[in-house]
Amino acid sequence: MQFGIFSVGELAPDPRAGRMPTEHERIRAMTALAVRAEEAGLDVFATGEHHRPPYVCSSPATLLAYVAARTRRLILSTATTLITTNDPVRVAEEYALLQHLAGGRLDLIAGRGDTPDVYPWFGQDLREALALARENYALLHRLWRETDVDWRGRSRARLDGFTSTPRPLDGVPPFVWHASVRSPEAAERAAYYGDGFFAANLLAPVEHYARLIGLYRTRYAEHGHGTPEQAVVGLGGQLFVRARSQDALSEFRPYFDRSPAHAGHWSLEECAARTPLAVGSPGEVIEKILGHREAYGHCQRQLFAVDHAGIPLETALEQIDILGEHIVPVLRRELAASRPPTAPAPPRHPAAGGRPAAPAARTASVHTAPADHPAPAARPRRTH
C-alpha cells in the first residue's frame, strides 16, 4: 500500500498564532511538505486544483514539475484535476510532458471539484457537469492511447487526425483515479475504464464511503476487469497526531473549530468517532486506519491531509515525521500481513520501478462512454 500526503493549498489564518500566511509562503510551504514526505519515506505527494481564493494552486502541473525536480522517488499526483472545465487536449499534453520530466512518477486524480462557480469562468455550464466529465474523460483516455484521433463531441472543437504530444512515457499513460465525495457516477466511470477509484474519505461517515467503494468494486468486476478484490482503491484522510491523545485533541481543537469544512456539523470528538478523521496518539491513529479494512477492503493508496485549517508549516512537517517514523511502518507491516493474494499492487509506472495496476486499456468514444448512472447490465470487456 502506498502512503502519502495531499494538500489543497488553502489560505487560512493560524487560530493559535493569529497570523495569515502570504500566497508566496503557502506555495513554498506546499513544496516543503512534498520534499519532507520523500525524506520521511512516504510514497506520494498530491495537490489540488482550484481557481479562486482562498486557494493558491491553480496550476498543479507547474507545482508538481517543481517538486519533481527536487525529488527522486516520490510519486506525484493531482488531487484533483478538474476533468469538467479543463480542455482534455491540454490535460493530455501537460501531464504527458510532466510524466517524462518526472521519470514516470506521475498519476492523476480526476474529478469535478467542489467549486460550482468555476464553470462559467471556463465557458462551461454547471448543469452539464456530469456530461462534461463523461465526455472529456473519454477523449483524454483516447488521446493517451491513440494517434490520429478523430473526435466529435459537444464540449470542444472537433479533432481530425489529431495526435497529442508528447506521447506517454514508454507508451504507458499516467494512471488515473476517479475521485468522489458523493458521486456514484465517478465510481461507475472508474469501473468502466478499469481505472482506480479514489474515495475522498474525509467528512462523511465511514459507511458512506464504503457504499461508493462497494459500488465501484462490483461494477469493476461486472465490466470484466477482474474480481471485486482486484479493483484499485485509494483513500483520502485527515489526521493530527501527538504522543498523547489528550495533547493531540487539545492542540488540534482550535483548527477544527475554525475549519469551514467542520464548523457547525459535529464536535471534534463526534467527528473523530463518526468519520475517518483521526486525532490522537500514534497507536490510536494506527488502529483507526487498520479498521478501515473491514469497511473498504484492501486498498492500494492512503493519502493524509496534514496542513489544513491553518495548521502552520512547522506543525505539518512534524506530522509528516511522525507518520514516517511511528505510523506508516506499522501500517505497512500489518497491511502486508493481511493482504489477500489476489489484491493488486499499487500502481506505479514501469520507468519508476513498478508496473501499472490497470488491466488492458479500454478504448471508448463519446458514444460508448459510461452513462451518468450505473448501468443495469455488464458490458463485455473490450481490448484493443
GROMACS .gro file of N, CA and C in nm, residues 92 95-97 99-100 140-147 164-174 349:
model
   78
   92ALA      N    1  -0.396   1.618  -2.156
   92ALA     CA    2  -0.314   1.511  -2.216
   92ALA      C    3  -0.173   1.560  -2.242
   95TYR      N    4   0.029   1.679  -1.885
   95TYR     CA    5   0.066   1.573  -1.791
   95TYR      C    6   0.150   1.464  -1.855
   96ALA      N    7   0.141   1.446  -1.987
   96ALA     CA    8   0.237   1.357  -2.053
   96ALA      C    9   0.377   1.416  -2.046
   97LEU      N   10   0.387   1.547  -2.067
   97LEU     CA   11   0.518   1.613  -2.056
   97LEU      C   12   0.572   1.601  -1.914
   99GLN      N   13   0.498   1.375  -1.700
   99GLN     CA   14   0.534   1.235  -1.678
   99GLN      C   15   0.676   1.208  -1.724
  100HIS      N   16   0.716   1.264  -1.839
  100HIS     CA   17   0.853   1.248  -1.888
  100HIS      C   18   0.951   1.315  -1.792
  140LEU      N   19  -0.976   1.223  -2.322
  140LEU     CA   20  -0.843   1.211  -2.261
  140LEU      C   21  -0.793   1.067  -2.267
  141HIS      N   22  -0.879   0.973  -2.238
  141HIS     CA   23  -0.841   0.832  -2.240
  141HIS      C   24  -0.791   0.793  -2.379
  142ARG      N   25  -0.858   0.838  -2.482
  142ARG     CA   26  -0.815   0.806  -2.619
  142ARG      C   27  -0.685   0.877  -2.657
  143LEU      N   28  -0.670   1.002  -2.617
  143LEU     CA   29  -0.553   1.079  -2.657
  143LEU      C   30  -0.423   1.018  -2.606
  144TRP      N   31  -0.428   0.952  -2.491
  144TRP     CA   32  -0.309   0.889  -2.437
  144TRP      C   33  -0.284   0.750  -2.494
  145ARG      N   34  -0.378   0.698  -2.567
  145ARG     CA   35  -0.367   0.560  -2.618
  145ARG      C   36  -0.371   0.549  -2.769
  146GLU      N   37  -0.409   0.656  -2.839
  146GLU     CA   38  -0.425   0.651  -2.983
  146GLU      C   39  -0.355   0.771  -3.047
  147THR      N   40  -0.317   0.753  -3.171
  147THR     CA   41  -0.272   0.864  -3.255
  147THR      C   42  -0.375   0.886  -3.364
  164SER      N   43  -0.177   1.384  -2.983
  164SER     CA   44  -0.128   1.460  -2.868
  164SER      C   45   0.020   1.433  -2.849
  165THR      N   46   0.096   1.539  -2.822
  165THR     CA   47   0.239   1.524  -2.798
  165THR      C   48   0.279   1.596  -2.669
  166PRO      N   49   0.380   1.544  -2.597
  166PRO     CA   50   0.449   1.418  -2.627
  166PRO      C   51   0.361   1.298  -2.598
  167ARG      N   52   0.399   1.183  -2.654
  167ARG     CA   53   0.330   1.061  -2.621
  167ARG      C   54   0.366   1.018  -2.479
  168PRO      N   55   0.280   0.944  -2.412
  168PRO     CA   56   0.313   0.897  -2.276
  168PRO      C   57   0.446   0.823  -2.272
  169LEU      N   58   0.516   0.836  -2.162
  169LEU     CA   59   0.647   0.776  -2.145
  169LEU      C   60   0.642   0.625  -2.167
  170ASP      N   61   0.722   0.576  -2.259
  170ASP     CA   62   0.729   0.433  -2.291
  170ASP      C   63   0.594   0.376  -2.332
  171GLY      N   64   0.505   0.462  -2.380
  171GLY     CA   65   0.374   0.416  -2.423
  171GLY      C   66   0.278   0.382  -2.312
  172VAL      N   67   0.311   0.415  -2.188
  172VAL     CA   68   0.226   0.384  -2.073
  172VAL      C   69   0.167   0.513  -2.018
  173PRO      N   70   0.037   0.534  -2.033
  173PRO     CA   71  -0.024   0.659  -1.984
  173PRO      C   72  -0.015   0.671  -1.833
  174PRO      N   73  -0.021   0.792  -1.781
  174PRO     CA   74  -0.033   0.808  -1.636
  174PRO      C   75  -0.155   0.733  -1.583
  349HIS      N   76   0.443   0.347  -1.253
  349HIS     CA   77   0.491   0.337  -1.390
  349HIS      C   78   0.616   0.249  -1.397
   0.00000   0.00000   0.00000
